[in-house]
mmCIF file of C-alpha atoms in Angstrom:
data_model
loop_
_atom_site.group_PDB
_atom_site.id
_atom_site.type_symbol
_atom_site.label_atom_id
_atom_site.label_comp_id
_atom_site.label_asym_id
_atom_site.label_seq_id
_atom_site.Cartn_x
_atom_site.Cartn_y
_atom_site.Cartn_z
ATOM 1 C CA MET A 6 60.335 104.548 140.999
ATOM 2 C CA ALA A 7 59.077 104.801 137.446
ATOM 3 C CA SER A 8 60.551 108.288 137.060
ATOM 4 C CA ALA A 9 63.836 107.121 138.576
ATOM 5 C CA GLY A 10 63.911 104.198 136.178
ATOM 6 C CA LEU A 11 63.217 106.525 133.254
ATOM 7 C CA LEU A 12 65.986 108.897 134.353
ATOM 8 C CA ALA A 13 68.374 105.962 134.715
ATOM 9 C CA LEU A 14 67.436 104.792 131.217
ATOM 10 C CA ILE A 15 67.991 108.277 129.787
ATOM 11 C CA ASP A 16 71.353 108.464 131.587
ATOM 12 C CA ASP A 17 72.336 105.052 130.175
ATOM 13 C CA ILE A 18 71.328 106.145 126.669
ATOM 14 C CA SER A 19 73.256 109.408 127.065
ATOM 15 C CA THR A 20 76.343 107.527 128.259
ATOM 16 C CA LEU A 21 75.983 105.038 125.412
ATOM 17 C CA LEU A 22 75.765 107.855 122.850
ATOM 18 C CA ASP A 23 78.811 109.579 124.336
ATOM 19 C CA ASP A 24 80.783 106.335 124.195
ATOM 20 C CA VAL A 25 79.537 105.590 120.694
ATOM 21 C CA SER A 26 80.511 109.089 119.561
ATOM 22 C CA LEU A 27 84.047 108.603 120.879
ATOM 23 C CA LEU A 28 84.331 105.089 119.444
ATOM 24 C CA THR A 29 82.949 106.240 116.099
ATOM 25 C CA LYS A 30 85.602 108.961 115.876
ATOM 26 C CA VAL A 31 88.350 106.423 116.634
ATOM 27 C CA ALA A 32 86.937 103.892 114.174
ATOM 28 C CA ALA A 33 86.551 106.586 111.516
ATOM 29 C CA LYS A 34 90.237 107.504 111.860
ATOM 30 C CA LYS A 35 91.205 103.837 111.507
ATOM 31 C CA THR A 36 89.081 103.365 108.382
ATOM 32 C CA ALA A 37 89.897 106.715 106.772
ATOM 33 C CA GLY A 38 92.872 105.240 104.937
ATOM 34 C CA VAL A 39 90.677 102.800 103.049
ATOM 35 C CA LEU A 40 88.183 105.523 102.129
ATOM 36 C CA GLY A 41 90.653 107.291 99.840
ATOM 37 C CA ASP A 42 91.027 104.163 97.772
ATOM 38 C CA ASP A 43 87.296 103.433 97.968
ATOM 39 C CA LEU A 44 86.546 106.901 96.632
ATOM 40 C CA ALA A 45 89.129 106.761 93.847
ATOM 41 C CA LEU A 46 88.138 103.269 92.712
ATOM 42 C CA ASN A 47 84.435 104.008 92.605
ATOM 43 C CA ALA A 48 84.923 107.289 90.744
ATOM 44 C CA GLU A 49 87.131 105.443 88.274
ATOM 45 C CA GLN A 50 84.602 102.604 87.896
ATOM 46 C CA VAL A 51 81.905 104.951 86.582
ATOM 47 C CA SER A 52 84.231 106.826 84.212
ATOM 48 C CA GLY A 53 83.462 106.209 80.555
ATOM 49 C CA VAL A 54 79.699 106.388 81.113
ATOM 50 C CA ARG A 55 77.805 109.021 79.103
ATOM 51 C CA ALA A 56 77.297 112.264 81.047
ATOM 52 C CA GLU A 57 73.516 111.971 81.347
ATOM 53 C CA ARG A 58 73.862 108.462 82.757
ATOM 54 C CA GLU A 59 76.604 109.143 85.324
ATOM 55 C CA LEU A 60 74.355 109.937 88.284
ATOM 56 C CA PRO A 61 71.946 107.001 87.639
ATOM 57 C CA VAL A 62 74.949 104.671 87.522
ATOM 58 C CA VAL A 63 76.367 106.123 90.757
ATOM 59 C CA TRP A 64 72.938 105.734 92.378
ATOM 60 C CA ALA A 65 72.731 102.094 91.228
ATOM 61 C CA VAL A 66 76.173 101.392 92.710
ATOM 62 C CA ALA A 67 75.218 103.192 95.932
ATOM 63 C CA LYS A 68 72.154 100.934 96.271
ATOM 64 C CA GLY A 69 74.377 97.905 95.711
ATOM 65 C CA SER A 70 76.781 99.251 98.336
ATOM 66 C CA THR A 71 73.915 99.571 100.814
ATOM 67 C CA LYS A 72 72.942 95.938 100.192
ATOM 68 C CA ASN A 73 76.587 94.928 100.689
ATOM 69 C CA LYS A 74 76.681 96.593 104.093
ATOM 70 C CA LEU A 75 73.309 95.118 105.093
ATOM 71 C CA ILE A 76 75.028 91.751 104.642
ATOM 72 C CA LEU A 77 78.466 92.616 106.019
ATOM 73 C CA VAL A 78 77.545 94.547 109.177
ATOM 74 C CA PRO A 79 75.263 91.860 110.744
ATOM 75 C CA LEU A 80 77.725 89.137 109.726
ATOM 76 C CA ALA A 81 80.649 90.974 111.327
ATOM 77 C CA LEU A 82 78.643 91.634 114.500
ATOM 78 C CA LEU A 83 77.621 87.976 114.735
ATOM 79 C CA LEU A 84 81.256 86.943 114.404
ATOM 80 C CA SER A 85 82.189 89.431 117.115
ATOM 81 C CA ALA A 86 79.482 88.056 119.415
ATOM 82 C CA PHE A 87 80.042 84.322 118.893
ATOM 83 C CA LEU A 88 83.498 83.947 117.331
ATOM 84 C CA PRO A 89 85.484 86.994 118.530
ATOM 85 C CA TRP A 90 88.798 85.252 117.918
ATOM 86 C CA VAL A 91 88.061 85.370 114.173
ATOM 87 C CA ILE A 92 88.211 89.192 114.051
ATOM 88 C CA THR A 93 92.006 89.469 114.325
ATOM 89 C CA PRO A 94 92.725 86.896 111.561
ATOM 90 C CA LEU A 95 90.157 88.652 109.357
ATOM 91 C CA LEU A 96 91.867 91.962 110.045
ATOM 92 C CA MET A 97 95.197 90.406 109.095
ATOM 93 C CA LEU A 98 93.731 89.030 105.864
ATOM 94 C CA GLY A 99 92.264 92.441 105.120
ATOM 95 C CA GLY A 100 95.626 94.088 105.750
ATOM 96 C CA LEU A 101 97.366 91.565 103.500
ATOM 97 C CA TYR A 102 94.812 92.166 100.755
ATOM 98 C CA LEU A 103 95.268 95.934 101.005
ATOM 99 C CA CYS A 104 99.051 95.594 100.626
ATOM 100 C CA PHE A 105 98.625 93.124 97.751
ATOM 101 C CA GLU A 106 96.147 95.316 95.880
ATOM 102 C CA GLY A 107 98.262 98.441 96.373
ATOM 103 C CA PHE A 108 101.404 96.775 95.018
ATOM 104 C CA GLU A 109 99.468 95.182 92.153
ATOM 105 C CA LYS A 110 98.157 98.608 91.115
ATOM 106 C CA ILE A 111 101.697 100.005 91.031
ATOM 107 C CA ALA A 112 103.014 96.976 89.138
ATOM 108 C CA HIS A 113 100.200 97.271 86.596
ATOM 109 C CA LYS A 114 100.997 100.935 86.005
ATOM 110 C CA LEU A 115 104.703 100.213 85.533
ATOM 111 C CA LEU A 116 104.395 97.063 83.424
ATOM 112 C CA HIS A 117 101.387 97.920 81.237
ATOM 113 C CA SER A 118 101.753 100.833 78.860
ATOM 114 C CA ASP A 119 98.571 100.184 76.852
ATOM 115 C CA ASP A 120 96.144 101.969 79.195
ATOM 116 C CA GLY A 121 95.841 104.861 76.744
ATOM 117 C CA GLU A 122 94.922 102.477 73.909
ATOM 118 C CA GLU A 123 92.289 100.784 76.090
ATOM 119 C CA LYS A 124 90.716 104.138 76.965
ATOM 120 C CA GLN A 125 90.681 105.160 73.292
ATOM 121 C CA GLN A 126 88.983 101.892 72.358
ATOM 122 C CA LEU A 127 86.386 102.569 75.040
ATOM 123 C CA LEU A 128 85.758 106.094 73.703
ATOM 124 C CA ASP A 129 85.455 104.744 70.146
ATOM 125 C CA GLY A 130 82.942 102.179 71.351
ATOM 126 C CA LEU A 131 80.849 104.803 73.135
ATOM 127 C CA ALA A 132 80.784 106.902 69.951
ATOM 128 C CA ASP A 133 79.386 103.944 67.966
ATOM 129 C CA PRO A 134 75.555 104.248 67.667
ATOM 130 C CA ASN A 135 75.293 100.445 67.781
ATOM 131 C CA PHE A 136 77.143 100.273 71.081
ATOM 132 C CA ASP A 137 75.124 98.398 73.737
ATOM 133 C CA LEU A 138 74.989 101.101 76.401
ATOM 134 C CA LEU A 139 72.730 99.113 78.738
ATOM 135 C CA ALA A 140 75.096 96.115 78.797
ATOM 136 C CA PHE A 141 78.080 98.434 79.300
ATOM 137 C CA GLU A 142 76.381 100.176 82.227
ATOM 138 C CA GLU A 143 75.415 96.874 83.840
ATOM 139 C CA GLN A 144 79.014 95.671 83.536
ATOM 140 C CA LYS A 145 80.295 98.891 85.129
ATOM 141 C CA ILE A 146 77.740 98.676 87.941
ATOM 142 C CA LYS A 147 78.497 95.015 88.727
ATOM 143 C CA GLY A 148 82.249 95.702 88.758
ATOM 144 C CA ALA A 149 81.831 98.691 91.050
ATOM 145 C CA ILE A 150 79.589 96.745 93.446
ATOM 146 C CA ARG A 151 82.134 93.906 93.615
ATOM 147 C CA THR A 152 84.870 96.436 94.367
ATOM 148 C CA ASP A 153 82.655 98.045 97.001
ATOM 149 C CA PHE A 154 81.958 94.682 98.657
ATOM 150 C CA ILE A 155 85.667 93.990 99.152
ATOM 151 C CA LEU A 156 86.489 97.482 100.405
ATOM 152 C CA SER A 157 83.360 97.606 102.590
ATOM 153 C CA ALA A 158 84.327 94.294 104.167
ATOM 154 C CA GLU A 159 87.757 95.718 105.000
ATOM 155 C CA ILE A 160 86.265 98.905 106.450
ATOM 156 C CA VAL A 161 83.653 97.054 108.537
ATOM 157 C CA VAL A 162 86.236 94.635 109.945
ATOM 158 C CA ILE A 163 88.668 97.480 110.728
ATOM 159 C CA ALA A 164 85.897 99.440 112.455
ATOM 160 C CA LEU A 165 84.819 96.354 114.389
ATOM 161 C CA GLY A 166 88.394 95.602 115.397
ATOM 162 C CA THR A 167 88.666 99.128 116.794
ATOM 163 C CA VAL A 168 85.617 98.659 119.087
ATOM 164 C CA GLN A 169 86.024 94.946 119.738
ATOM 165 C CA SER A 170 86.530 95.427 123.486
ATOM 166 C CA ALA A 171 83.432 97.652 123.844
ATOM 167 C CA PRO A 172 80.009 96.335 124.917
ATOM 168 C CA PHE A 173 78.056 94.661 122.113
ATOM 169 C CA SER A 174 75.417 97.422 121.989
ATOM 170 C CA GLN A 175 78.126 100.007 121.343
ATOM 171 C CA GLN A 176 79.656 97.809 118.665
ATOM 172 C CA VAL A 177 76.298 97.596 116.889
ATOM 173 C CA VAL A 178 75.703 101.368 116.909
ATOM 174 C CA THR A 179 79.295 102.349 116.082
ATOM 175 C CA VAL A 180 79.796 99.935 113.184
ATOM 176 C CA SER A 181 76.332 100.742 111.801
ATOM 177 C CA LEU A 182 77.060 104.489 111.957
ATOM 178 C CA ILE A 183 80.415 104.022 110.243
ATOM 179 C CA ALA A 184 78.835 101.889 107.487
ATOM 180 C CA ALA A 185 76.033 104.404 106.891
ATOM 181 C CA ALA A 186 78.368 107.415 106.934
ATOM 182 C CA ILE A 187 80.761 105.730 104.516
ATOM 183 C CA THR A 188 77.998 104.905 102.034
ATOM 184 C CA VAL A 189 76.509 108.411 102.066
ATOM 185 C CA GLY A 190 79.883 110.181 102.156
ATOM 186 C CA VAL A 191 81.707 108.139 99.519
ATOM 187 C CA TYR A 192 78.920 108.045 96.949
ATOM 188 C CA GLY A 193 77.983 111.660 97.554
ATOM 189 C CA LEU A 194 81.589 112.603 96.799
ATOM 190 C CA VAL A 195 81.743 110.225 93.813
ATOM 191 C CA ALA A 196 78.621 111.876 92.385
ATOM 192 C CA GLY A 197 80.219 115.279 92.854
ATOM 193 C CA ILE A 198 83.516 114.216 91.295
ATOM 194 C CA VAL A 199 82.022 112.633 88.160
ATOM 195 C CA LYS A 200 79.898 115.761 87.537
ATOM 196 C CA LEU A 201 82.718 118.278 88.039
ATOM 197 C CA ASP A 202 83.567 118.284 84.337
ATOM 198 C CA ASP A 203 79.908 118.983 83.510
ATOM 199 C CA VAL A 204 80.029 122.000 85.824
ATOM 200 C CA GLY A 205 83.096 123.265 83.958
ATOM 201 C CA LEU A 206 81.431 122.756 80.571
ATOM 202 C CA HIS A 207 78.268 124.485 81.786
ATOM 203 C CA LEU A 208 80.280 127.510 82.858
ATOM 204 C CA LEU A 209 82.004 127.681 79.474
ATOM 205 C CA ASN A 210 78.749 127.279 77.526
ATOM 206 C CA SER A 211 76.727 129.803 79.519
ATOM 207 C CA GLN A 212 78.871 132.866 79.064
ATOM 208 C CA THR A 213 77.473 136.345 78.643
ATOM 209 C CA PRO A 214 79.289 139.611 77.874
ATOM 210 C CA GLU A 215 78.995 140.547 81.540
ATOM 211 C CA ASN A 216 80.386 137.338 83.059
ATOM 212 C CA GLY A 217 82.290 135.770 80.175
ATOM 213 C CA ARG A 218 85.776 136.339 81.562
ATOM 214 C CA TRP A 219 85.302 134.777 85.012
ATOM 215 C CA ARG A 220 83.133 131.924 83.692
ATOM 216 C CA THR A 221 85.785 131.071 81.105
ATOM 217 C CA ALA A 222 88.530 131.130 83.708
ATOM 218 C CA LEU A 223 86.554 129.109 86.261
ATOM 219 C CA GLY A 224 85.215 126.600 83.739
ATOM 220 C CA SER A 225 88.645 126.029 82.195
ATOM 221 C CA GLY A 226 90.162 125.725 85.660
ATOM 222 C CA ILE A 227 87.640 123.058 86.692
ATOM 223 C CA LEU A 228 88.177 121.067 83.478
ATOM 224 C CA SER A 229 91.950 121.224 83.983
ATOM 225 C CA PHE A 230 91.594 120.301 87.665
ATOM 226 C CA CYS A 231 89.464 117.148 87.160
ATOM 227 C CA PRO A 232 92.209 114.865 85.749
ATOM 228 C CA HIS A 233 94.630 116.021 88.458
ATOM 229 C CA LEU A 234 92.006 115.302 91.130
ATOM 230 C CA MET A 235 91.498 111.743 89.901
ATOM 231 C CA ARG A 236 95.248 111.106 89.763
ATOM 232 C CA THR A 237 95.691 112.566 93.248
ATOM 233 C CA LEU A 238 92.890 110.415 94.654
ATOM 234 C CA SER A 239 94.453 107.351 93.061
ATOM 235 C CA VAL A 240 97.916 108.116 94.500
ATOM 236 C CA VAL A 241 96.564 108.947 97.968
ATOM 237 C CA GLY A 242 94.360 105.861 97.922
ATOM 238 C CA THR A 243 97.273 103.585 96.984
ATOM 239 C CA ALA A 244 99.512 105.106 99.660
ATOM 240 C CA ALA A 245 96.714 104.680 102.204
ATOM 241 C CA MET A 246 96.429 100.998 101.315
ATOM 242 C CA PHE A 247 100.082 100.442 102.232
ATOM 243 C CA LEU A 248 99.851 102.538 105.399
ATOM 244 C CA VAL A 249 96.636 100.951 106.673
ATOM 245 C CA GLY A 250 97.491 97.430 105.528
ATOM 246 C CA GLY A 251 101.011 97.604 106.916
ATOM 247 C CA GLY A 252 99.740 99.069 110.176
ATOM 248 C CA ILE A 253 97.199 96.271 110.593
ATOM 249 C CA LEU A 254 99.819 93.586 109.972
ATOM 250 C CA ILE A 255 102.364 95.198 112.309
ATOM 251 C CA HIS A 256 99.718 95.499 115.015
ATOM 252 C CA GLY A 257 98.740 91.847 114.622
ATOM 253 C CA ILE A 258 102.280 90.411 114.610
ATOM 254 C CA HIS A 259 103.746 90.718 118.102
ATOM 255 C CA ALA A 260 107.308 90.097 116.908
ATOM 256 C CA ALA A 261 107.073 93.191 114.706
ATOM 257 C CA HIS A 262 106.361 95.453 117.685
ATOM 258 C CA GLY A 263 109.962 95.257 118.890
ATOM 259 C CA VAL A 264 111.276 96.109 115.430
ATOM 260 C CA LEU A 265 108.884 99.066 115.227
ATOM 261 C CA GLU A 266 109.970 100.351 118.665
ATOM 262 C CA ALA A 267 113.645 100.064 117.715
ATOM 263 C CA PHE A 268 112.966 101.968 114.491
ATOM 264 C CA ILE A 269 111.127 104.699 116.395
ATOM 265 C CA HIS A 270 114.031 105.047 118.849
ATOM 266 C CA LEU A 271 116.475 105.403 115.955
ATOM 267 C CA ALA A 272 114.225 107.990 114.314
ATOM 268 C CA GLU A 273 113.888 109.994 117.519
ATOM 269 C CA ALA A 274 117.679 110.006 117.840
ATOM 270 C CA VAL A 275 117.840 112.010 114.602
ATOM 271 C CA SER A 276 114.884 114.250 115.618
ATOM 272 C CA ILE A 277 112.222 112.484 113.534
ATOM 273 C CA PRO A 278 108.821 112.536 115.322
ATOM 274 C CA GLU A 279 107.426 109.233 116.539
ATOM 275 C CA ALA A 280 104.229 109.607 114.497
ATOM 276 C CA LEU A 281 106.169 110.152 111.265
ATOM 277 C CA ALA A 282 108.501 107.252 112.011
ATOM 278 C CA SER A 283 105.524 104.964 112.624
ATOM 279 C CA ILE A 284 103.914 106.038 109.343
ATOM 280 C CA VAL A 285 107.121 105.401 107.405
ATOM 281 C CA PHE A 286 107.599 102.000 109.045
ATOM 282 C CA ASN A 287 104.005 100.933 108.341
ATOM 283 C CA GLY A 288 104.256 102.141 104.750
ATOM 284 C CA VAL A 289 107.535 100.354 104.058
ATOM 285 C CA ALA A 290 106.206 97.186 105.711
ATOM 286 C CA GLY A 291 103.064 97.415 103.570
ATOM 287 C CA ILE A 292 105.074 97.794 100.365
ATOM 288 C CA LEU A 293 107.356 94.851 101.219
ATOM 289 C CA VAL A 294 104.453 92.582 102.178
ATOM 290 C CA GLY A 295 102.527 93.628 99.074
ATOM 291 C CA GLY A 296 105.514 92.875 96.854
ATOM 292 C CA VAL A 297 105.956 89.410 98.346
ATOM 293 C CA ALA A 298 102.223 88.720 98.033
ATOM 294 C CA VAL A 299 102.215 89.701 94.344
ATOM 295 C CA LEU A 300 105.331 87.597 93.664
ATOM 296 C CA VAL A 301 103.670 84.577 95.270
ATOM 297 C CA TYR A 302 100.212 85.099 93.791
ATOM 298 C CA THR A 303 101.104 85.897 90.151
ATOM 299 C CA PRO A 304 102.738 82.568 89.169
ATOM 300 C CA LEU A 305 100.083 80.618 91.097
ATOM 301 C CA ALA A 306 97.290 82.494 89.307
ATOM 302 C CA ARG A 307 98.896 81.758 85.928
ATOM 303 C CA LEU A 308 99.416 78.102 86.841
ATOM 304 C CA PHE A 309 95.822 77.556 87.961
ATOM 305 C CA GLY A 310 94.568 79.647 85.040
ATOM 306 C CA ARG A 311 96.275 77.319 82.570
ATOM 307 C CA ALA A 312 94.994 74.289 84.469
ATOM 308 C CA ALA A 313 91.434 75.620 84.239
ATOM 309 C CA HIS A 314 91.776 75.940 80.453
#
């Protein structure tokens, strides 16, 4: 009987792991859209830090991210266990925030032309020997951890919403795996991205007569590639915010399902694949919702800001 019980336990664990593996893949696909923005934002947060301090700053933010998830994952699982009806409204709020933040980023780019001046002021400050590097680093780290908390909350809730109908044990393992993989993956990539320019400089500065030509070409290529990589990550991350946020809102609003189905039928009539039509619809919905959210929020923020002063 004992051996039978052990075999049954092993079979249950094997089944659980198979289910968790499947659920984790599904949840990872759902949360992948947020990861692009998470990656771009965190890489941008640590820009401006001196080269020898980049990795320590990334490590400090990664530790803060781990603490964030140690708070968020148990909280989300408790809500799923005792207040499961809260998950869908939280998902909707997360989707609304994604659309709002994406549109706000675009509006800021279009309406503010002084970003170059701000970056130059930052570079001038870093060149000043009296510049308080420790305070600057702490400010960067705190800002990045706050950003991580918001994005981690969105990712955890999206992952939990994906496995909400699964047994609680599978929810625990799946969401925990997603949270751990995101932390390791995102900050590993951030560390690699912020050190790419150092790799390029090292190649240029370590030339010899035998390898000078290829090191020069590769080093120059990496240095030229880095700015394009950051811009690409930013664009992809913003687009993902609209796609994921719009998709969450469409999924949560039953009345929108009929509109989406009608749009897909129209698209198929002109030979547009269903998947592409759904992506376009979610993206357009995300942009429209984000625009409305920014239009509503901006005057209210100014009004309450003046009242606070």
